[in-house]
mmCIF file of C-alpha atoms in Angstrom:
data_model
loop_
_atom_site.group_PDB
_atom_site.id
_atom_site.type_symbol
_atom_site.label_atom_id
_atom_site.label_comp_id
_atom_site.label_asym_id
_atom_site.label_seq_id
_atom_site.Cartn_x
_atom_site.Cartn_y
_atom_site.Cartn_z
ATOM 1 C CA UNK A 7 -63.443 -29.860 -68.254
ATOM 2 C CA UNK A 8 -63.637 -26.737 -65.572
ATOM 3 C CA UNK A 9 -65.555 -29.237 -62.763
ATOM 4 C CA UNK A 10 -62.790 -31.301 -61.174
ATOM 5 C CA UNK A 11 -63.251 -33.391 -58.038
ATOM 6 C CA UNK A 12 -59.440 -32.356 -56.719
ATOM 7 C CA UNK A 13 -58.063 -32.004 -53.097
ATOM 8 C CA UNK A 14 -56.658 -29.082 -51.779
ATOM 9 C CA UNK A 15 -52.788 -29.856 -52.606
ATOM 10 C CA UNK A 16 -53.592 -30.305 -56.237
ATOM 11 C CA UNK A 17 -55.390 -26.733 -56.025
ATOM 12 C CA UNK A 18 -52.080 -25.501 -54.692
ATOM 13 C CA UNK A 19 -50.381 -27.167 -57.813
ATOM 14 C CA UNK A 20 -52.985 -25.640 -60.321
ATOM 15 C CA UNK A 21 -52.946 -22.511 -58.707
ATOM 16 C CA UNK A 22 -49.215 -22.527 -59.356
ATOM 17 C CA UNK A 23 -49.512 -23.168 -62.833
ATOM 18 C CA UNK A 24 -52.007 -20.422 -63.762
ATOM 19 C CA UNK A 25 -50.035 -18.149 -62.097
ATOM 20 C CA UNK A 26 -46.788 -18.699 -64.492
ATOM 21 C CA UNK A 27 -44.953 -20.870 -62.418
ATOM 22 C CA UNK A 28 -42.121 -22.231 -64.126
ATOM 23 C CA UNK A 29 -40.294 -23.972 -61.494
ATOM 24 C CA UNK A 30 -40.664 -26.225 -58.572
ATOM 25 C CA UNK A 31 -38.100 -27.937 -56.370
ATOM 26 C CA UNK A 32 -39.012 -30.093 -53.632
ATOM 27 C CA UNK A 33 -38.304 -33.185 -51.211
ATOM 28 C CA UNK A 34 -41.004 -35.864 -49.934
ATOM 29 C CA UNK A 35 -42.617 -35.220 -47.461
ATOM 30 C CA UNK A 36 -45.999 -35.986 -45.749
ATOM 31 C CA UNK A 37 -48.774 -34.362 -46.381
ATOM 32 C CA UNK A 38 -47.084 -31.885 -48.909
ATOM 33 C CA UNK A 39 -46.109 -34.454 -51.609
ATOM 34 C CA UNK A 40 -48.880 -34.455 -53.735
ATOM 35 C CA UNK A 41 -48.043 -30.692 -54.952
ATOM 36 C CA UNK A 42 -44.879 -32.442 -55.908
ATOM 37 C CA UNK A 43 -46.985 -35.303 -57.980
ATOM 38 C CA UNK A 44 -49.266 -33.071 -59.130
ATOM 39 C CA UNK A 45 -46.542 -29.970 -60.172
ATOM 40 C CA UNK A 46 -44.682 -33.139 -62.320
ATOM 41 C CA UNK A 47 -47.685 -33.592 -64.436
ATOM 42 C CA UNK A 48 -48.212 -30.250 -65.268
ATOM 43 C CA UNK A 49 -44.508 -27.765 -65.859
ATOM 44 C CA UNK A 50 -42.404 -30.305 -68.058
ATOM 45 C CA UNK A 51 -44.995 -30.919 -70.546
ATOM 46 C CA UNK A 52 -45.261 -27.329 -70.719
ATOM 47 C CA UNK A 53 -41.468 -26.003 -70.746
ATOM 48 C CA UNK A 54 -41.326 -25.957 -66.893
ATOM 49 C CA UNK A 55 -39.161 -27.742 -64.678
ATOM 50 C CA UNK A 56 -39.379 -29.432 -61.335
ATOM 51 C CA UNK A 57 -36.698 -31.113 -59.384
ATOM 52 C CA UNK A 58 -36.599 -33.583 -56.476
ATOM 53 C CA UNK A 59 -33.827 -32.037 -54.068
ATOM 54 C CA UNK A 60 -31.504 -34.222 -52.083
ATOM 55 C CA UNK A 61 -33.132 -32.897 -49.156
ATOM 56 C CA UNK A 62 -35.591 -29.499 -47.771
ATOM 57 C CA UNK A 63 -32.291 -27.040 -47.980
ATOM 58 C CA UNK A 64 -31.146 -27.992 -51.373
ATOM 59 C CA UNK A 65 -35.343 -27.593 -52.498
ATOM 60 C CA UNK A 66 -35.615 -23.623 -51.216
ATOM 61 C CA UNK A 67 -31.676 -23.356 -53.127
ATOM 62 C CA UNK A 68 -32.521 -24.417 -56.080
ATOM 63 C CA UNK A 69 -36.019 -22.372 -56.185
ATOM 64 C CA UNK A 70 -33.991 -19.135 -54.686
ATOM 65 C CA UNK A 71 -31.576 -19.600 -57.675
ATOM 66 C CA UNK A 72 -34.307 -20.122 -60.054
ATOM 67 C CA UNK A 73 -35.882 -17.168 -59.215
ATOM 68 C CA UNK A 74 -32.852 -14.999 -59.524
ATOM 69 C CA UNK A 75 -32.591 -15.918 -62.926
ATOM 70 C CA UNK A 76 -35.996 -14.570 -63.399
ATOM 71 C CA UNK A 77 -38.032 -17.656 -63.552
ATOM 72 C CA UNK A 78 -41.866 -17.970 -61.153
ATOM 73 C CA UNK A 79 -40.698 -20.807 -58.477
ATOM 74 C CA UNK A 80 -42.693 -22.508 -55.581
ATOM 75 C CA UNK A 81 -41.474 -25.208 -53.588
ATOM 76 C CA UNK A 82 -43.731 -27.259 -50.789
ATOM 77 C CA UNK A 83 -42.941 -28.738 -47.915
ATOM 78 C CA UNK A 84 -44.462 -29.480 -44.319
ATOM 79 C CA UNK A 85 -42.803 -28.415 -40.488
ATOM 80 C CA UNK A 86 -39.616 -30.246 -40.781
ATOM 81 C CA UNK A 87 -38.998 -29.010 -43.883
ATOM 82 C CA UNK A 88 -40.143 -25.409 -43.222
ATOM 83 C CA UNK A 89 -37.632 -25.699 -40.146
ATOM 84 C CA UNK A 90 -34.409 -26.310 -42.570
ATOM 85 C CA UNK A 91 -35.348 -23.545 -44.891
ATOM 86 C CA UNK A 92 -35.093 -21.007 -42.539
ATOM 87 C CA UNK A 93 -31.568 -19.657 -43.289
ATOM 88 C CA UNK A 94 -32.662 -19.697 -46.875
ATOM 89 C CA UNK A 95 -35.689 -17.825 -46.257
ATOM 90 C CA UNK A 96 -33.829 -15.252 -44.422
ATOM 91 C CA UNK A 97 -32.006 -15.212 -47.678
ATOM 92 C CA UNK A 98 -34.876 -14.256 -50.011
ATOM 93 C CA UNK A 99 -35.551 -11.581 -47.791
ATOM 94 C CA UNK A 100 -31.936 -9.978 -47.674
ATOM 95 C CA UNK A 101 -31.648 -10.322 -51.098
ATOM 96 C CA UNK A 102 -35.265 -9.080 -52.201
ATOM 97 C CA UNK A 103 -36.385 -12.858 -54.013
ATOM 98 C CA UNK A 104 -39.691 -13.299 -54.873
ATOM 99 C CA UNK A 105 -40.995 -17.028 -53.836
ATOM 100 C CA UNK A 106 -43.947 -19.335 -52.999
ATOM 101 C CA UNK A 107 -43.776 -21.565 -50.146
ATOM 102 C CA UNK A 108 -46.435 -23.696 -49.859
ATOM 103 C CA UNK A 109 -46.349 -24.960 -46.128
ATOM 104 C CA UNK A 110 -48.910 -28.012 -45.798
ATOM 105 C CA UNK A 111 -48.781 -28.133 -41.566
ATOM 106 C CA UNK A 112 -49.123 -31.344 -39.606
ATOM 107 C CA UNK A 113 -49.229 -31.901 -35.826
ATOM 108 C CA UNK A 114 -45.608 -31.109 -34.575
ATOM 109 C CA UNK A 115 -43.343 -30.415 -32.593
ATOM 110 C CA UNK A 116 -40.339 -32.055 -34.937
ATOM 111 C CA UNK A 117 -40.922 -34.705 -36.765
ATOM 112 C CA UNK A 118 -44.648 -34.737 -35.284
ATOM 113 C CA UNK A 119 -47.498 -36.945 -36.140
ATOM 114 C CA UNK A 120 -46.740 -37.195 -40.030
ATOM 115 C CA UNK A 121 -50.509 -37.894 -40.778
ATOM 116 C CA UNK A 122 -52.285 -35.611 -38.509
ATOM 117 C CA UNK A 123 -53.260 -31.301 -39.278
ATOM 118 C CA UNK A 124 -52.507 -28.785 -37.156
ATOM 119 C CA UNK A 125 -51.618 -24.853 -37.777
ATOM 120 C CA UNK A 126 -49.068 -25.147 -34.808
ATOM 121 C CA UNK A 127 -46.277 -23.470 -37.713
ATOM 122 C CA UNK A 128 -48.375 -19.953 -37.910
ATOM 123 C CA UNK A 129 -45.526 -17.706 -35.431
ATOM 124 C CA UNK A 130 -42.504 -19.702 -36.804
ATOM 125 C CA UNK A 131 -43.861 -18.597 -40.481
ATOM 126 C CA UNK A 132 -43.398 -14.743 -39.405
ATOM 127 C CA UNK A 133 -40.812 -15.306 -36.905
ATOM 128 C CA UNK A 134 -38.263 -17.750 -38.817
ATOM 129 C CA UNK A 135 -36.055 -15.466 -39.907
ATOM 130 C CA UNK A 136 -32.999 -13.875 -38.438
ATOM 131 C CA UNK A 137 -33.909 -9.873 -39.259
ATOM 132 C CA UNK A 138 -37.231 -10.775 -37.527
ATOM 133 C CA UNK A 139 -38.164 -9.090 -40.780
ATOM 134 C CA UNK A 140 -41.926 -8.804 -41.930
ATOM 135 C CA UNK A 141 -43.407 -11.775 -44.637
ATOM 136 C CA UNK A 142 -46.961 -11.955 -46.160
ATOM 137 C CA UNK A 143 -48.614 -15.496 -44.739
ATOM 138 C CA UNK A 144 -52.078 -16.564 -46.863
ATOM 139 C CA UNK A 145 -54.653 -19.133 -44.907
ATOM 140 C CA UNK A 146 -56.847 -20.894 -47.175
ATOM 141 C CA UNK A 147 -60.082 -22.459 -45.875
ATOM 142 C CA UNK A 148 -60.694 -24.853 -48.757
ATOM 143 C CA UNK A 149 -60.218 -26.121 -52.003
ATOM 144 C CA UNK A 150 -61.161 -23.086 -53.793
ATOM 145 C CA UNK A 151 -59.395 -21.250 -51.318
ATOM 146 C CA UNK A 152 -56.090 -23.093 -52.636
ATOM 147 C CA UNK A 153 -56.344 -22.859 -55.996
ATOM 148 C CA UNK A 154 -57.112 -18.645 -55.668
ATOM 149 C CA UNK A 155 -54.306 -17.515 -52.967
ATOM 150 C CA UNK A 156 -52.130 -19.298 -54.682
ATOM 151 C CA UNK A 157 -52.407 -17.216 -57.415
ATOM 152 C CA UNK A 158 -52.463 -14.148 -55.100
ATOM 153 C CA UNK A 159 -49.015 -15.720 -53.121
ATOM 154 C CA UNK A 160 -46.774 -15.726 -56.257
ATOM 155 C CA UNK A 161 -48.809 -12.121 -57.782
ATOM 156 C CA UNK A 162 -47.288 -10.827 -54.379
ATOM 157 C CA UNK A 163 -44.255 -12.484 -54.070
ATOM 158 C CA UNK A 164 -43.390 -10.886 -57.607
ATOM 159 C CA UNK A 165 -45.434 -7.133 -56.827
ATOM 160 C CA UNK A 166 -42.903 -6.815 -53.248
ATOM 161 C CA UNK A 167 -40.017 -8.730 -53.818
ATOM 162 C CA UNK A 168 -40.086 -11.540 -50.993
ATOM 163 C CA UNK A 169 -41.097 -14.741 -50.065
ATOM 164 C CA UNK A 170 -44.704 -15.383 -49.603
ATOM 165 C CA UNK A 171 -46.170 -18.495 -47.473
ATOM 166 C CA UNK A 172 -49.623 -20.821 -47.965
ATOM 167 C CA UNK A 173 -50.373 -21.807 -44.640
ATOM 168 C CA UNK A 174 -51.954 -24.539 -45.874
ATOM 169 C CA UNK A 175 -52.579 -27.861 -43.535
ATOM 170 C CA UNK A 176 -53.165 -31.490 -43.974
ATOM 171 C CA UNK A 177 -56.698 -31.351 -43.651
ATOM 172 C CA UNK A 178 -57.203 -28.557 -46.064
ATOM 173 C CA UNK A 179 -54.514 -29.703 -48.471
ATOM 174 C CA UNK A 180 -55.932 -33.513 -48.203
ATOM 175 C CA UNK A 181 -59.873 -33.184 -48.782
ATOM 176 C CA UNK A 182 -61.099 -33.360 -52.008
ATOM 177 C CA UNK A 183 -64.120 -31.202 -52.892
ATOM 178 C CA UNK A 184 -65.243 -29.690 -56.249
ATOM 179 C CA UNK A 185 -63.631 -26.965 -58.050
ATOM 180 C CA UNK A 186 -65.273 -25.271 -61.190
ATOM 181 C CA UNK A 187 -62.286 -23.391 -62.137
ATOM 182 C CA UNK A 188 -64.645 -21.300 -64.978
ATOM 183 C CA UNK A 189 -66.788 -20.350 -62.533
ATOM 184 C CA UNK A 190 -64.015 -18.951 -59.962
ATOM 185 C CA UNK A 191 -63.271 -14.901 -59.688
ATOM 186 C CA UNK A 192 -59.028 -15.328 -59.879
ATOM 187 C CA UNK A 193 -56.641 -12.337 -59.944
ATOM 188 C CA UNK A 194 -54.681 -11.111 -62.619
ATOM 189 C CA UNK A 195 -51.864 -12.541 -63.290
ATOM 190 C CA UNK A 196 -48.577 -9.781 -62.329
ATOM 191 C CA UNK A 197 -45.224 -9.985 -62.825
ATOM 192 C CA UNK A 198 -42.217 -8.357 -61.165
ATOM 193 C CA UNK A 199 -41.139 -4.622 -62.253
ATOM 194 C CA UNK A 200 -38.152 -4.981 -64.772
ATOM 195 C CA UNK A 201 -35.125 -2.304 -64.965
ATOM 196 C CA UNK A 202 -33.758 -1.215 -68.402
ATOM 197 C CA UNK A 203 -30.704 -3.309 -69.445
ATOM 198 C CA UNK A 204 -27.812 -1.651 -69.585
ATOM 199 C CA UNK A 205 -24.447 -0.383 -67.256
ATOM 200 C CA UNK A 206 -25.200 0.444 -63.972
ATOM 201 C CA UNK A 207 -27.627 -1.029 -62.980
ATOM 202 C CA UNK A 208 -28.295 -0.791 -59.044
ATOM 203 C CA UNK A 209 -30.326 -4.026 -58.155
ATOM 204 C CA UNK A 210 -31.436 -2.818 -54.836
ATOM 205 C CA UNK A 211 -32.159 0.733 -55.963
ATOM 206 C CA UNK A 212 -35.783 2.193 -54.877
ATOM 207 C CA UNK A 213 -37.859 5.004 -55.525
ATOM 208 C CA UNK A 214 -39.823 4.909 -52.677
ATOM 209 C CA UNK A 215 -39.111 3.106 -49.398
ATOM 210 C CA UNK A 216 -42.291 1.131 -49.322
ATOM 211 C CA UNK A 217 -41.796 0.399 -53.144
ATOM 212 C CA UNK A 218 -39.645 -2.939 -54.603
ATOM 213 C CA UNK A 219 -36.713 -3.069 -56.692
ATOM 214 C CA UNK A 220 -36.574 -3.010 -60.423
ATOM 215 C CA UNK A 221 -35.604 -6.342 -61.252
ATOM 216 C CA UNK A 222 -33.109 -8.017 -63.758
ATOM 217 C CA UNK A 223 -32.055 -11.858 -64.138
ATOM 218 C CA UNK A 224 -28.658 -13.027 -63.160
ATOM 219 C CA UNK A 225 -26.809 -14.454 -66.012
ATOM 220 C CA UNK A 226 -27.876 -11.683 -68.543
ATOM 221 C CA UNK A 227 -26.200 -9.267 -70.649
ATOM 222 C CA UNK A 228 -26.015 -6.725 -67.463
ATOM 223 C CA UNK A 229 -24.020 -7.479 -64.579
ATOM 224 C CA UNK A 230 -26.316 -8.038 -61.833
ATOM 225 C CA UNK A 231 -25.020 -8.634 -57.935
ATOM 226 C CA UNK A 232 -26.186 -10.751 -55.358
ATOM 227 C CA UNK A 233 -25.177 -11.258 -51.968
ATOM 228 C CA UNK A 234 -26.773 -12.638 -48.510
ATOM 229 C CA UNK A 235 -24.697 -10.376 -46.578
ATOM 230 C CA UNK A 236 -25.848 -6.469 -45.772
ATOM 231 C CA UNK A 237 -25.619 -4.325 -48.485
ATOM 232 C CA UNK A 238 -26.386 -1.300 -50.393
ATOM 233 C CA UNK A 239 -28.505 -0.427 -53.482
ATOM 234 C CA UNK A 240 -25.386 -1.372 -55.729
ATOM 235 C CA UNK A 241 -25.132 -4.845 -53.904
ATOM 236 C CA UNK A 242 -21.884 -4.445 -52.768
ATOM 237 C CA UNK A 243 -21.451 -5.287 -48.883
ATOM 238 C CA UNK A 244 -21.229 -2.616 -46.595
ATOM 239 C CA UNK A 245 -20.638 -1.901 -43.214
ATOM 240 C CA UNK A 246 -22.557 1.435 -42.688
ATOM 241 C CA UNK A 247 -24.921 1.974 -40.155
ATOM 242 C CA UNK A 248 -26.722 4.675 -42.125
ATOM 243 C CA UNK A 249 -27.180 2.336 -45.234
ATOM 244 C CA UNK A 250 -27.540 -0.616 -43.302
ATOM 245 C CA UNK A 251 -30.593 0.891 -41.756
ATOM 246 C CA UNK A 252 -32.038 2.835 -44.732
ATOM 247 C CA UNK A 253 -31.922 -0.950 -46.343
ATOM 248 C CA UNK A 254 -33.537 -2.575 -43.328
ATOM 249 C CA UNK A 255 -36.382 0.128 -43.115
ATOM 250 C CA UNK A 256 -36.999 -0.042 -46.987
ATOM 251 C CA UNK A 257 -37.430 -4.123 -46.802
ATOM 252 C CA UNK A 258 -40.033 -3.641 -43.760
ATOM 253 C CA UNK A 259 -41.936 -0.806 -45.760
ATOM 254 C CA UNK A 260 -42.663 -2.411 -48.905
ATOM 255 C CA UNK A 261 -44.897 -5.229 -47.012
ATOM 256 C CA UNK A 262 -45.942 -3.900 -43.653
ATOM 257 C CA UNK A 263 -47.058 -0.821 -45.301
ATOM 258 C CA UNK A 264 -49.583 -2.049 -48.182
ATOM 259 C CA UNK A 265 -51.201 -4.593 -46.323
ATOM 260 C CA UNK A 266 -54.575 -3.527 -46.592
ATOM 261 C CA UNK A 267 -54.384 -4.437 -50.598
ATOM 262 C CA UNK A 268 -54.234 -7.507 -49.707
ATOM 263 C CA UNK A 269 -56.240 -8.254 -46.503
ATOM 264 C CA UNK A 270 -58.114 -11.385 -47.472
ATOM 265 C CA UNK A 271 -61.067 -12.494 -45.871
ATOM 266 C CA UNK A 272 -64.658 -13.364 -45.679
ATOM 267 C CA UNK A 273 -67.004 -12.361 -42.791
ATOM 268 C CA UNK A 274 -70.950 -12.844 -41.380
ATOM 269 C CA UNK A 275 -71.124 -9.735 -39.186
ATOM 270 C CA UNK A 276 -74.510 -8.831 -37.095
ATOM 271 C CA UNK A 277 -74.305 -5.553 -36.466
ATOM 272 C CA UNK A 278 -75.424 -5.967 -32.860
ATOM 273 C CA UNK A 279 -73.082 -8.704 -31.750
ATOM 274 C CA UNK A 280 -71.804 -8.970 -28.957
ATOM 275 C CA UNK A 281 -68.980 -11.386 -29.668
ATOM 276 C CA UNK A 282 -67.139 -11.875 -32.949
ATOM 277 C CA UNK A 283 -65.586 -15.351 -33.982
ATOM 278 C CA UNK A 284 -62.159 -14.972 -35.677
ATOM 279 C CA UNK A 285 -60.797 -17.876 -37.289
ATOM 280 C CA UNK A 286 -58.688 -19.370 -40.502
ATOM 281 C CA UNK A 287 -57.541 -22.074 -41.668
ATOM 282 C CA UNK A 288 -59.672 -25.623 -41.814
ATOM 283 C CA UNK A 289 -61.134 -24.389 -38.231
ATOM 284 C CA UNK A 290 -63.325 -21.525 -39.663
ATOM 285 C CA UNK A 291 -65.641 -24.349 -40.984
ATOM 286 C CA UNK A 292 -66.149 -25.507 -38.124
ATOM 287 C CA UNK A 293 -66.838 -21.701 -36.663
ATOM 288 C CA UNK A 294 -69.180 -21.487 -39.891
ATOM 289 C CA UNK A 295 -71.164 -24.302 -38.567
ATOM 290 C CA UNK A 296 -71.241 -22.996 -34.764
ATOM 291 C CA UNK A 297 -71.987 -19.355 -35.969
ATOM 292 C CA UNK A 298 -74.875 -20.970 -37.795
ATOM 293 C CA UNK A 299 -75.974 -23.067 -34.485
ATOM 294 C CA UNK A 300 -75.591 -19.838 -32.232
ATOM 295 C CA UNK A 301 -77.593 -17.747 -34.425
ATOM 296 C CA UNK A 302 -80.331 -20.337 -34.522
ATOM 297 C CA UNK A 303 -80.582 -19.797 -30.367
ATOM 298 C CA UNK A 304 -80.763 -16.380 -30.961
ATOM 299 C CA UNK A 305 -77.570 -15.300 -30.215
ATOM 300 C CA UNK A 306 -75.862 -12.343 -31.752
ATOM 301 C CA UNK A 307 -72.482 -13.852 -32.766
ATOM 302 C CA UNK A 308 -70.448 -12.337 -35.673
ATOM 303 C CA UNK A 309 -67.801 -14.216 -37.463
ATOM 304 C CA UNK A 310 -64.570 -13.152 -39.214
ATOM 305 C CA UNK A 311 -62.361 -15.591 -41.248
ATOM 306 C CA UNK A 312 -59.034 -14.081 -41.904
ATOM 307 C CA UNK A 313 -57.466 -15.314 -45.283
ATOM 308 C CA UNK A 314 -54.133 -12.999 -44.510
ATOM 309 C CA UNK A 315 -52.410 -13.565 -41.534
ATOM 310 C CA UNK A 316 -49.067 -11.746 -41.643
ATOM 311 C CA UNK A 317 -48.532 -8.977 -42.070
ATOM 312 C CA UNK A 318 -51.630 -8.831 -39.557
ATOM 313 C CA UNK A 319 -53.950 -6.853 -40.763
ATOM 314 C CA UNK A 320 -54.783 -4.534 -37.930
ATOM 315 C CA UNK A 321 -56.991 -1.994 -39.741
ATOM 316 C CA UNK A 322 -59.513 -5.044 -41.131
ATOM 317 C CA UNK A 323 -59.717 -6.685 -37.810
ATOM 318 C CA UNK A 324 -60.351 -3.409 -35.634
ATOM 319 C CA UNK A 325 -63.034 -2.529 -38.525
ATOM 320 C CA UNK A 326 -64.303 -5.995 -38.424
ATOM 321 C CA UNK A 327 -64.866 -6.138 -34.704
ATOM 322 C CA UNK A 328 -65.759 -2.627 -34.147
ATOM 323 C CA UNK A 329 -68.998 -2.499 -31.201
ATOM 324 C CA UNK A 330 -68.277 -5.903 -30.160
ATOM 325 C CA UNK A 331 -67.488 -6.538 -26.472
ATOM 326 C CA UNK A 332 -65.047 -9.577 -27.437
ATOM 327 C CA UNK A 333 -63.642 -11.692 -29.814
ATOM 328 C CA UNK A 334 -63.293 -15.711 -29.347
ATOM 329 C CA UNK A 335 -60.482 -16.643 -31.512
ATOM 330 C CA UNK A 336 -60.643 -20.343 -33.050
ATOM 331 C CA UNK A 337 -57.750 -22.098 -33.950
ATOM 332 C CA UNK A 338 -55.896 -25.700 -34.609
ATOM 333 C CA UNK A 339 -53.148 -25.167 -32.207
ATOM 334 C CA UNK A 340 -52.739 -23.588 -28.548
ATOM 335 C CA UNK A 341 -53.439 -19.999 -29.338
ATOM 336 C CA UNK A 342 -50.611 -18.756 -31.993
ATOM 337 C CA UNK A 343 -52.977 -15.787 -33.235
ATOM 338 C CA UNK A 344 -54.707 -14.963 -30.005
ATOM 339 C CA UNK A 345 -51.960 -12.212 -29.225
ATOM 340 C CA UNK A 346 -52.138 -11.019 -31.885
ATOM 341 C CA UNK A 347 -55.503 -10.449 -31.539
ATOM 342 C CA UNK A 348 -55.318 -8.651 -28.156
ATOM 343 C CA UNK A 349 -52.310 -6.566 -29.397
ATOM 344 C CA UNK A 350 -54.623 -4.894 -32.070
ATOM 345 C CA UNK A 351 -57.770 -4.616 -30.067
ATOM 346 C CA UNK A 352 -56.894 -4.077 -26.469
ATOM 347 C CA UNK A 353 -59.981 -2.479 -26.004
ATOM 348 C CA UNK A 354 -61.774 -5.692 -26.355
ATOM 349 C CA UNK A 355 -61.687 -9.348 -24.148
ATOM 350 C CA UNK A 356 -60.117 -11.790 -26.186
ATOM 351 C CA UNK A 357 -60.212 -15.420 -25.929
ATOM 352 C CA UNK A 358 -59.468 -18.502 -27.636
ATOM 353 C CA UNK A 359 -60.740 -21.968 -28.125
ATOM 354 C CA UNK A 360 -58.335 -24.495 -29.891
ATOM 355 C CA UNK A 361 -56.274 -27.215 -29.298
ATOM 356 C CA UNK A 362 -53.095 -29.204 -30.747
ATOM 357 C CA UNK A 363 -53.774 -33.059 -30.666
ATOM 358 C CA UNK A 364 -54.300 -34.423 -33.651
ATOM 359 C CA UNK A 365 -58.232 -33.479 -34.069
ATOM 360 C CA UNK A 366 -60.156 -30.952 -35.227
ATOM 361 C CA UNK A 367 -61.688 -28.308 -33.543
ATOM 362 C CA UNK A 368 -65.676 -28.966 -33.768
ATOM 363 C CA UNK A 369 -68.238 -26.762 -34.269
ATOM 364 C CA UNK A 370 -69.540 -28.051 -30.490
ATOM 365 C CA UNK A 371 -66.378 -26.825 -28.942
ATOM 366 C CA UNK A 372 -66.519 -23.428 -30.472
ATOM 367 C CA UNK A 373 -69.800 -22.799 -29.306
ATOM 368 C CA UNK A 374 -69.476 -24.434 -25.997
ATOM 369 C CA UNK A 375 -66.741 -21.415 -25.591
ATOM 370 C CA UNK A 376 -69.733 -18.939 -27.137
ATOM 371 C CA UNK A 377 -72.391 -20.235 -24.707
ATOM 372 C CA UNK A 378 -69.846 -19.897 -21.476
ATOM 373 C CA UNK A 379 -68.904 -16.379 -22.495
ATOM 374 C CA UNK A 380 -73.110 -15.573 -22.789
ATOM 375 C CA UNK A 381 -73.927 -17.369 -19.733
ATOM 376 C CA UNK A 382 -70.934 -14.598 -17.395
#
């Protein structure tokens, strides 16, 4: 049956699936857990495997060492968790790993308010690791949203090497709505670039700066090496400033560099707006909604829901906004993505409406913030 009544999470979990994931490893943990439930019902009556981990650090391991041995692995898990993996994460990206990380937010800091949303984990996403080193970040909006980027987080995660997040949040991964998978446009399905087998073989080795690694499993007929400390295209750890460099350069290049191939989004642009709305997550409906009220007051509003987050994508955003005097930016935390904004349109006034406490933003509070910037 392709109509299903599912919420978000499971999405996540089907997405998964349909994208050839063979493994998952997580650890409880509220509101993530039912991508856990839902991944046991569907990989080990298919071949696939999924583990509960002792705890968050042991759950990226196990998916990190999975994936070196050439196997599709996601794990899930909400800010605490996220906050453990991070010398693991930092790993993947050293080491060129591809993985999923599905990160279903709730209201922090620490251990938070377990059952309420927030997207208060969006800079810790890009900044949590120790090279400071670009990651790709997906925001989906809504059921279908889950089910479709999830397919487009591990197709990335295997085209570039690296991890790959789903900001995902309580209130998107926790509302049910329907999902008529036949019906649905979903990428096709890639897998990573695989190097002849043989002596030799350089596991780091490039063509092209911006271009990943050849891959080959660990624990096959070819020796391949792996380490988490700096190294060169052989693997072996090295102390030289020249290769150290060329390596750090090459592992910025292959993501920063293509991210206009995969600059999700969706957009209502007016041509003669003044003011463009910029949102993600579970707060663009509610700037769908006040977008809809504005323009019924005849107000020129435009609105732009982002889908990528990180790498930000400059070139869609400056397009996206272009003639507008500002752009209100909407989000469910105290204004994570609001620099950003301003750093790629300076030429504009920026603002932001949002807030971290549990709630949602409404549709009334994003165009209160609308209606003050009209009425100046």
């Amino acid at each position: 049956m392709s109509l299903r009544l599912i919420e978000g999470n499971e999405a996540v979990a089907l997405g998964a699936y349909s994208a050839g994931c063979g493994f998952f490893a997580g650890y409880p943990i509220t509101p993530a857990t039912s991508i856990f439930n839902s991944m046991l019902g569907l990989l080990p009556p298919t071949g696939g495997t999924v583990l509960q981990a002792e705890d968050e650090i042991a759950a990226i391991g196990y998916c990190i060492g999975a994936s070196m041995a050439g196997q599709k692995a996601m794990t899930a898990t909400s800010g605490p968790g996220i906050s453990l993996y991070s010398e693991n994460i930092s790993f993947a990206i050293g080491s060129e790993i591809p993985l999923v990380v599905a990160d279903v937010q709730r209201l922090g800091p620490s251990t938070g308010s377990a059952t309420k949303g927030a997207d208060g984990d969006i800079q810790f996403l890009r900044w949590g690791n120790t090279a400071g080193q670009p990651v790709i970040v997906l925001a989906p909006v809504d059921v279908a949203d889950c089910f479709r980027l999830t397919m487009e987080a591990f197709n990335l995660s295997e085209r570039f090497r690296c991890p790959v997040f789903l900001a995902s949040n309580k209130e998107v991964g926790q509302t049910r709505e329907s999902l008529d998978l036949e019906a649905m446009e979903t990428p096709r399905v890639l897998e990573r670039k695989t190097a002849p087998e043989g002596e030799g073989f350089r596991p780091f080795a490039f063509q092209r700066e911006d271009e990943a690694p050849a891959f080959l499993p660990i624990g096959g007929s070819t020796l391949v090496r792996q380490t988490s400390s700096t190294h060169g295209e052989d693997g072996y750890i090295t102390a030289d400033p020249e290769e150290i460099e060329r390596m750090q350069r090459h592992r910025e290049a292959k993501v920063s560099a293509h991210v206009d191939s995969f600059a999700f989004s969706e957009e209502s642009l007016d041509p003669a707006a003044d003011l463009v709305i910029l949102s993600y997550g579970v707060t663009a409906r509610s700037a769908r909604d006040a977008l809809a009220w504005c323009r019924s007051e005849g107000k020129r509003v435009s609105l732009l829901v982002l889908k990528t987050l990180w790498p930000v994508p400059q070139a869609l955003i400056r397009e996206k906004t272009r003639g507008a005097k500002a752009v209100l930016v909407a989000e469910m935390n105290q204004g994570q993505y609001a620099p950003e904004v301003e750093r790629t349109v300076p030429d504009r006034e920026v603002r932001f409406v949002g807030k971290m406490n549990g709630e949602l933003v409404s549709p009334y509070e994003i165009k209160e913030s609308v209606d003050a910037w009209f009425a100046e």
